[in-house]
C-alpha positions as protocol buffer text, in pm:
chain_id: "A"
residue {
  index: 1
  type: MET
  ca { x: -3044 y: -2584 z: 2025 }
}
residue {
  index: 2
  type: THR
  ca { x: -3306 y: -2484 z: 1768 }
}
residue {
  index: 3
  type: ARG
  ca { x: -3177 y: -2125 z: 1771 }
}
residue {
  index: 4
  type: VAL
  ca { x: -2824 y: -2250 z: 1708 }
}
residue {
  index: 5
  type: LEU
  ca { x: -2942 y: -2448 z: 1406 }
}
residue {
  index: 6
  type: GLU
  ca { x: -3128 y: -2145 z: 1271 }
}
residue {
  index: 7
  type: ILE
  ca { x: -2811 y: -1936 z: 1300 }
}
residue {
  index: 8
  type: LEU
  ca { x: -2610 y: -2211 z: 1133 }
}
residue {
  index: 9
  type: PHE
  ca { x: -2851 y: -2229 z: 839 }
}
residue {
  index: 10
  type: VAL
  ca { x: -2843 y: -1851 z: 791 }
}
residue {
  index: 11
  type: ILE
  ca { x: -2463 y: -1854 z: 789 }
}
residue {
  index: 12
  type: LEU
  ca { x: -2449 y: -2148 z: 549 }
}
residue {
  index: 13
  type: ALA
  ca { x: -2693 y: -1976 z: 315 }
}
residue {
  index: 14
  type: GLY
  ca { x: -2464 y: -1672 z: 317 }
}
residue {
  index: 15
  type: LEU
  ca { x: -2165 y: -1887 z: 229 }
}
residue {
  index: 16
  type: PHE
  ca { x: -2344 y: -2040 z: -67 }
}
residue {
  index: 17
  type: GLN
  ca { x: -2429 y: -1690 z: -188 }
}
residue {
  index: 18
  type: LEU
  ca { x: -2056 y: -1608 z: -180 }
}
residue {
  index: 19
  type: THR
  ca { x: -1987 y: -1871 z: -443 }
}
residue {
  index: 20
  type: SER
  ca { x: -2239 y: -1772 z: -708 }
}
residue {
  index: 21
  type: ALA
  ca { x: -2456 y: -1481 z: -809 }
}
residue {
  index: 22
  type: PRO
  ca { x: -2827 y: -1520 z: -884 }
}
residue {
  index: 23
  type: GLY
  ca { x: -2891 y: -1590 z: -1253 }
}
residue {
  index: 24
  type: SER
  ca { x: -2527 y: -1663 z: -1329 }
}
residue {
  index: 25
  type: ALA
  ca { x: -2356 y: -1987 z: -1413 }
}
residue {
  index: 26
  type: PRO
  ca { x: -2230 y: -2174 z: -1107 }
}
residue {
  index: 27
  type: GLN
  ca { x: -1880 y: -2059 z: -1013 }
}
residue {
  index: 28
  type: PRO
  ca { x: -1611 y: -2262 z: -840 }
}
residue {
  index: 29
  type: PRO
  ca { x: -1611 y: -2173 z: -472 }
}
residue {
  index: 30
  type: ASP
  ca { x: -1372 y: -1907 z: -345 }
}
residue {
  index: 31
  type: LEU
  ca { x: -1174 y: -2128 z: -107 }
}
residue {
  index: 32
  type: HIS
  ca { x: -1056 y: -1833 z: 102 }
}
residue {
  index: 33
  type: ALA
  ca { x: -1415 y: -1715 z: 154 }
}
residue {
  index: 34
  type: VAL
  ca { x: -1537 y: -2068 z: 226 }
}
residue {
  index: 35
  type: THR
  ca { x: -1261 y: -2149 z: 477 }
}
residue {
  index: 36
  type: THR
  ca { x: -1296 y: -1812 z: 646 }
}
residue {
  index: 37
  type: GLY
  ca { x: -1671 y: -1859 z: 657 }
}
residue {
  index: 38
  type: SER
  ca { x: -1634 y: -2212 z: 789 }
}
residue {
  index: 39
  type: ALA
  ca { x: -1412 y: -2093 z: 1071 }
}
residue {
  index: 40
  type: GLN
  ca { x: -1664 y: -1821 z: 1153 }
}
residue {
  index: 41
  type: ILE
  ca { x: -1946 y: -2074 z: 1153 }
}
residue {
  index: 42
  type: ALA
  ca { x: -1757 y: -2304 z: 1385 }
}
residue {
  index: 43
  type: ALA
  ca { x: -1677 y: -2019 z: 1622 }
}
residue {
  index: 44
  type: ALA
  ca { x: -2040 y: -1899 z: 1620 }
}
residue {
  index: 45
  type: VAL
  ca { x: -2173 y: -2248 z: 1686 }
}
residue {
  index: 46
  type: VAL
  ca { x: -1926 y: -2311 z: 1969 }
}
residue {
  index: 47
  type: GLN
  ca { x: -2007 y: -1971 z: 2122 }
}
residue {
  index: 48
  type: ALA
  ca { x: -2381 y: -2035 z: 2100 }
}
residue {
  index: 49
  type: LEU
  ca { x: -2347 y: -2383 z: 2249 }
}
residue {
  index: 50
  type: ASP
  ca { x: -2127 y: -2250 z: 2531 }
}
residue {
  index: 51
  type: ALA
  ca { x: -2382 y: -1980 z: 2606 }
}
residue {
  index: 52
  type: GLN
  ca { x: -2662 y: -2236 z: 2606 }
}
residue {
  index: 53
  type: ALA
  ca { x: -2465 y: -2466 z: 2839 }
}
residue {
  index: 54
  type: GLN
  ca { x: -2390 y: -2175 z: 3074 }
}
residue {
  index: 55
  type: ALA
  ca { x: -2757 y: -2081 z: 3079 }
}
residue {
  index: 56
  type: ALA
  ca { x: -2852 y: -2441 z: 3162 }
}
residue {
  index: 57
  type: ASP
  ca { x: -2595 y: -2446 z: 3444 }
}
residue {
  index: 58
  type: VAL
  ca { x: -2739 y: -2123 z: 3584 }
}
residue {
  index: 59
  type: MET
  ca { x: -3092 y: -2267 z: 3583 }
}
residue {
  index: 60
  type: THR
  ca { x: -2982 y: -2564 z: 3796 }
}
residue {
  index: 61
  type: THR
  ca { x: -2826 y: -2345 z: 4066 }
}
residue {
  index: 62
  type: ASP
  ca { x: -3004 y: -2363 z: 4401 }
}
residue {
  index: 63
  type: GLY
  ca { x: -3159 y: -2060 z: 4574 }
}
residue {
  index: 64
  type: ALA
  ca { x: -2853 y: -1995 z: 4794 }
}
residue {
  index: 65
  type: ASP
  ca { x: -2655 y: -1890 z: 4488 }
}
residue {
  index: 66
  type: ASP
  ca { x: -2906 y: -1645 z: 4338 }
}
residue {
  index: 67
  type: ASP
  ca { x: -2649 y: -1364 z: 4299 }
}
residue {
  index: 68
  type: VAL
  ca { x: -2404 y: -1596 z: 4123 }
}
residue {
  index: 69
  type: ALA
  ca { x: -2681 y: -1735 z: 3903 }
}
residue {
  index: 70
  type: GLU
  ca { x: -2795 y: -1384 z: 3810 }
}
residue {
  index: 71
  type: ALA
  ca { x: -2440 y: -1282 z: 3717 }
}
residue {
  index: 72
  type: GLY
  ca { x: -2398 y: -1600 z: 3511 }
}
residue {
  index: 73
  type: ALA
  ca { x: -2726 y: -1537 z: 3332 }
}
residue {
  index: 74
  type: THR
  ca { x: -2613 y: -1184 z: 3242 }
}
residue {
  index: 75
  type: GLU
  ca { x: -2283 y: -1313 z: 3104 }
}
residue {
  index: 76
  type: SER
  ca { x: -2465 y: -1586 z: 2908 }
}
residue {
  index: 77
  type: ALA
  ca { x: -2706 y: -1331 z: 2764 }
}
residue {
  index: 78
  type: ASP
  ca { x: -2411 y: -1113 z: 2655 }
}
residue {
  index: 79
  type: ALA
  ca { x: -2239 y: -1412 z: 2496 }
}
residue {
  index: 80
  type: ALA
  ca { x: -2556 y: -1509 z: 2310 }
}
residue {
  index: 81
  type: MET
  ca { x: -2612 y: -1157 z: 2175 }
}
residue {
  index: 82
  type: PRO
  ca { x: -2578 y: -1150 z: 1798 }
}
residue {
  index: 83
  type: VAL
  ca { x: -2270 y: -972 z: 1669 }
}
residue {
  index: 84
  type: ASP
  ca { x: -2342 y: -636 z: 1505 }
}
residue {
  index: 85
  type: GLU
  ca { x: -2162 y: -697 z: 1175 }
}
residue {
  index: 86
  type: ALA
  ca { x: -2204 y: -333 z: 1066 }
}
residue {
  index: 87
  type: LEU
  ca { x: -2030 y: -215 z: 1383 }
}
residue {
  index: 88
  type: VAL
  ca { x: -1757 y: -477 z: 1335 }
}
residue {
  index: 89
  type: ALA
  ca { x: -1702 y: -349 z: 980 }
}
residue {
  index: 90
  type: ALA
  ca { x: -1695 y: 13 z: 1101 }
}
residue {
  index: 91
  type: GLY
  ca { x: -1440 y: -78 z: 1369 }
}
residue {
  index: 92
  type: ARG
  ca { x: -1226 y: -266 z: 1117 }
}
residue {
  index: 93
  type: GLU
  ca { x: -1233 y: 41 z: 893 }
}
residue {
  index: 94
  type: VAL
  ca { x: -1126 y: 270 z: 1182 }
}
residue {
  index: 95
  type: TYR
  ca { x: -847 y: 21 z: 1259 }
}
residue {
  index: 96
  type: ARG
  ca { x: -724 y: 30 z: 900 }
}
residue {
  index: 97
  type: GLN
  ca { x: -766 y: 407 z: 845 }
}
residue {
  index: 98
  type: ASN
  ca { x: -561 y: 483 z: 1154 }
}
residue {
  index: 99
  type: TYR
  ca { x: -284 y: 245 z: 1050 }
}
residue {
  index: 100
  type: CYS
  ca { x: -309 y: 30 z: 1364 }
}
residue {
  index: 101
  type: GLY
  ca { x: -179 y: -259 z: 1156 }
}
residue {
  index: 102
  type: THR
  ca { x: 151 y: -80 z: 1104 }
}
residue {
  index: 103
  type: CYS
  ca { x: 242 y: -184 z: 1459 }
}
residue {
  index: 104
  type: HIS
  ca { x: -9 y: -457 z: 1547 }
}
residue {
  index: 105
  type: THR
  ca { x: -81 y: -797 z: 1392 }
}
residue {
  index: 106
  type: LEU
  ca { x: -452 y: -874 z: 1355 }
}
residue {
  index: 107
  type: ALA
  ca { x: -578 y: -1145 z: 1120 }
}
residue {
  index: 108
  type: ALA
  ca { x: -931 y: -997 z: 1117 }
}
residue {
  index: 109
  type: ALA
  ca { x: -790 y: -675 z: 967 }
}
residue {
  index: 110
  type: GLU
  ca { x: -530 y: -856 z: 755 }
}
residue {
  index: 111
  type: THR
  ca { x: -243 y: -668 z: 922 }
}
residue {
  index: 112
  type: GLY
  ca { x: 101 y: -786 z: 1023 }
}
residue {
  index: 113
  type: GLY
  ca { x: 268 y: -515 z: 1230 }
}
residue {
  index: 114
  type: VAL
  ca { x: 564 y: -613 z: 1443 }
}
residue {
  index: 115
  type: PHE
  ca { x: 628 y: -327 z: 1685 }
}
residue {
  index: 116
  type: GLY
  ca { x: 329 y: -358 z: 1917 }
}
residue {
  index: 117
  type: PRO
  ca { x: 157 y: -653 z: 2077 }
}
residue {
  index: 118
  type: ALA
  ca { x: -65 y: -868 z: 1855 }
}
residue {
  index: 119
  type: HIS
  ca { x: -436 y: -789 z: 1863 }
}
residue {
  index: 120
  type: ASP
  ca { x: -550 y: -1143 z: 1782 }
}
residue {
  index: 121
  type: HIS
  ca { x: -740 y: -1258 z: 2094 }
}
residue {
  index: 122
  type: VAL
  ca { x: -703 y: -911 z: 2251 }
}
residue {
  index: 123
  type: ALA
  ca { x: -1045 y: -934 z: 2422 }
}
residue {
  index: 124
  type: THR
  ca { x: -925 y: -1242 z: 2610 }
}
residue {
  index: 125
  type: LEU
  ca { x: -576 y: -1104 z: 2672 }
}
residue {
  index: 126
  type: ALA
  ca { x: -726 y: -786 z: 2816 }
}
residue {
  index: 127
  type: LEU
  ca { x: -860 y: -983 z: 3111 }
}
residue {
  index: 128
  type: ASP
  ca { x: -511 y: -1120 z: 3182 }
}
residue {
  index: 129
  type: ARG
  ca { x: -364 y: -771 z: 3161 }
}
residue {
  index: 130
  type: LEU
  ca { x: -613 y: -641 z: 3416 }
}
residue {
  index: 131
  type: ASP
  ca { x: -472 y: -902 z: 3658 }
}
residue {
  index: 132
  type: ASP
  ca { x: -110 y: -803 z: 3590 }
}
residue {
  index: 133
  type: PRO
  ca { x: 47 y: -654 z: 3906 }
}
residue {
  index: 134
  type: ASP
  ca { x: 208 y: -385 z: 3684 }
}
residue {
  index: 135
  type: TYR
  ca { x: -130 y: -266 z: 3554 }
}
residue {
  index: 136
  type: ARG
  ca { x: -208 y: 82 z: 3695 }
}
residue {
  index: 137
  type: GLY
  ca { x: -519 y: 178 z: 3501 }
}
residue {
  index: 138
  type: VAL
  ca { x: -879 y: 205 z: 3620 }
}
residue {
  index: 139
  type: ALA
  ca { x: -1048 y: -39 z: 3379 }
}
residue {
  index: 140
  type: THR
  ca { x: -1251 y: -317 z: 3537 }
}
residue {
  index: 141
  type: ASN
  ca { x: -1339 y: -520 z: 3226 }
}
residue {
  index: 142
  type: ALA
  ca { x: -1195 y: -601 z: 2884 }
}
residue {
  index: 143
  type: ALA
  ca { x: -1386 y: -330 z: 2693 }
}
residue {
  index: 144
  type: GLU
  ca { x: -1276 y: -60 z: 2939 }
}
residue {
  index: 145
  type: TYR
  ca { x: -917 y: -185 z: 2916 }
}
residue {
  index: 146
  type: ILE
  ca { x: -921 y: -169 z: 2535 }
}
residue {
  index: 147
  type: ARG
  ca { x: -1075 y: 181 z: 2541 }
}
residue {
  index: 148
  type: GLU
  ca { x: -814 y: 294 z: 2793 }
}
residue {
  index: 149
  type: SER
  ca { x: -536 y: 145 z: 2578 }
}
residue {
  index: 150
  type: ILE
  ca { x: -657 y: 345 z: 2278 }
}
residue {
  index: 151
  type: LEU
  ca { x: -703 y: 678 z: 2456 }
}
residue {
  index: 152
  type: LYS
  ca { x: -436 y: 657 z: 2731 }
}
residue {
  index: 153
  type: PRO
  ca { x: -183 y: 394 z: 2620 }
}
residue {
  index: 154
  type: GLU
  ca { x: 84 y: 533 z: 2851 }
}
residue {
  index: 155
  type: ILE
  ca { x: -102 y: 397 z: 3157 }
}
residue {
  index: 156
  type: TYR
  ca { x: 13 y: 41 z: 3089 }
}
residue {
  index: 157
  type: ILE
  ca { x: 281 y: -78 z: 2853 }
}
residue {
  index: 158
  type: ALA
  ca { x: 155 y: -418 z: 2742 }
}
residue {
  index: 159
  type: PRO
  ca { x: 392 y: -711 z: 2710 }
}
residue {
  index: 160
  type: GLY
  ca { x: 511 y: -740 z: 2352 }
}
residue {
  index: 161
  type: SER
  ca { x: 532 y: -367 z: 2287 }
}
residue {
  index: 162
  type: MET
  ca { x: 887 y: -323 z: 2406 }
}
residue {
  index: 163
  type: LEU
  ca { x: 1024 y: -369 z: 2053 }
}
residue {
  index: 164
  type: ALA
  ca { x: 923 y: -17 z: 1946 }
}
residue {
  index: 165
  type: HIS
  ca { x: 1155 y: 278 z: 2003 }
}
residue {
  index: 166
  type: GLN
  ca { x: 850 y: 497 z: 2046 }
}
residue {
  index: 167
  type: GLN
  ca { x: 543 y: 398 z: 2244 }
}
residue {
  index: 168
  type: MET
  ca { x: 189 y: 409 z: 2107 }
}
residue {
  index: 169
  type: PRO
  ca { x: 45 y: 761 z: 2093 }
}
residue {
  index: 170
  type: PRO
  ca { x: -297 y: 835 z: 2239 }
}
residue {
  index: 171
  type: PHE
  ca { x: -570 y: 826 z: 1973 }
}
residue {
  index: 172
  type: THR
  ca { x: -770 y: 1107 z: 2132 }
}
residue {
  index: 173
  type: HIS
  ca { x: -834 y: 1260 z: 1789 }
}
residue {
  index: 174
  type: LEU
  ca { x: -1088 y: 986 z: 1714 }
}
residue {
  index: 175
  type: SER
  ca { x: -1457 y: 1065 z: 1749 }
}
residue {
  index: 176
  type: ALA
  ca { x: -1652 y: 890 z: 2025 }
}
residue {
  index: 177
  type: ASP
  ca { x: -1832 y: 685 z: 1756 }
}
residue {
  index: 178
  type: ASP
  ca { x: -1500 y: 576 z: 1603 }
}
residue {
  index: 179
  type: VAL
  ca { x: -1364 y: 474 z: 1944 }
}
residue {
  index: 180
  type: ASP
  ca { x: -1685 y: 282 z: 2020 }
}
residue {
  index: 181
  type: ALA
  ca { x: -1663 y: 100 z: 1685 }
}
residue {
  index: 182
  type: LEU
  ca { x: -1294 y: 23 z: 1734 }
}
residue {
  index: 183
  type: VAL
  ca { x: -1353 y: -112 z: 2086 }
}
residue {
  index: 184
  type: TYR
  ca { x: -1645 y: -324 z: 1961 }
}
residue {
  index: 185
  type: PHE
  ca { x: -1435 y: -463 z: 1676 }
}
residue {
  index: 186
  type: LEU
  ca { x: -1147 y: -549 z: 1911 }
}
residue {
  index: 187
  type: MET
  ca { x: -1386 y: -706 z: 2163 }
}
residue {
  index: 188
  type: GLN
  ca { x: -1477 y: -960 z: 1891 }
}
residue {
  index: 189
  type: GLN
  ca { x: -1114 y: -1077 z: 1887 }
}
residue {
  index: 190
  type: LYS
  ca { x: -1146 y: -1351 z: 2150 }
}
């Protein structure tokens, strides 16, 4: 819980810096920045508390469930990992530079495309798509699914993309670093 409070204080300090510059007269707060920041704080706190609760549940597991406990601990550790904001920003930039928002809606990139499926919550939706009986790809987790959807979109036509007369092209022209950044950015959309 102490770590969660530390994170919360760092985020709050950043929000206060958004509203005024050092040495300048106090400015009225930018309500968009404050509300966006508040939502991010709430999401970070909930995620940290969920990870902490999962870790506590894993610790109470008896010896017969060691494999399950180990898997749960790995997932909790991944959930508690700090988000690499530079990589998120790089992924957002790749998303924008390649006009993904022309077809896809994604609040985090401020896009409102209508032809393809929405990318809000795509990291969560990816897991559902892996379970779809029509899915024919080889991905076994959300990140692999998103990567596959970028590089080989013809493998699975996601629900919601039937509105377009032309299907998504493969983005094989992107560098490996750009694909990694884009996948990381989209994996933050839970």
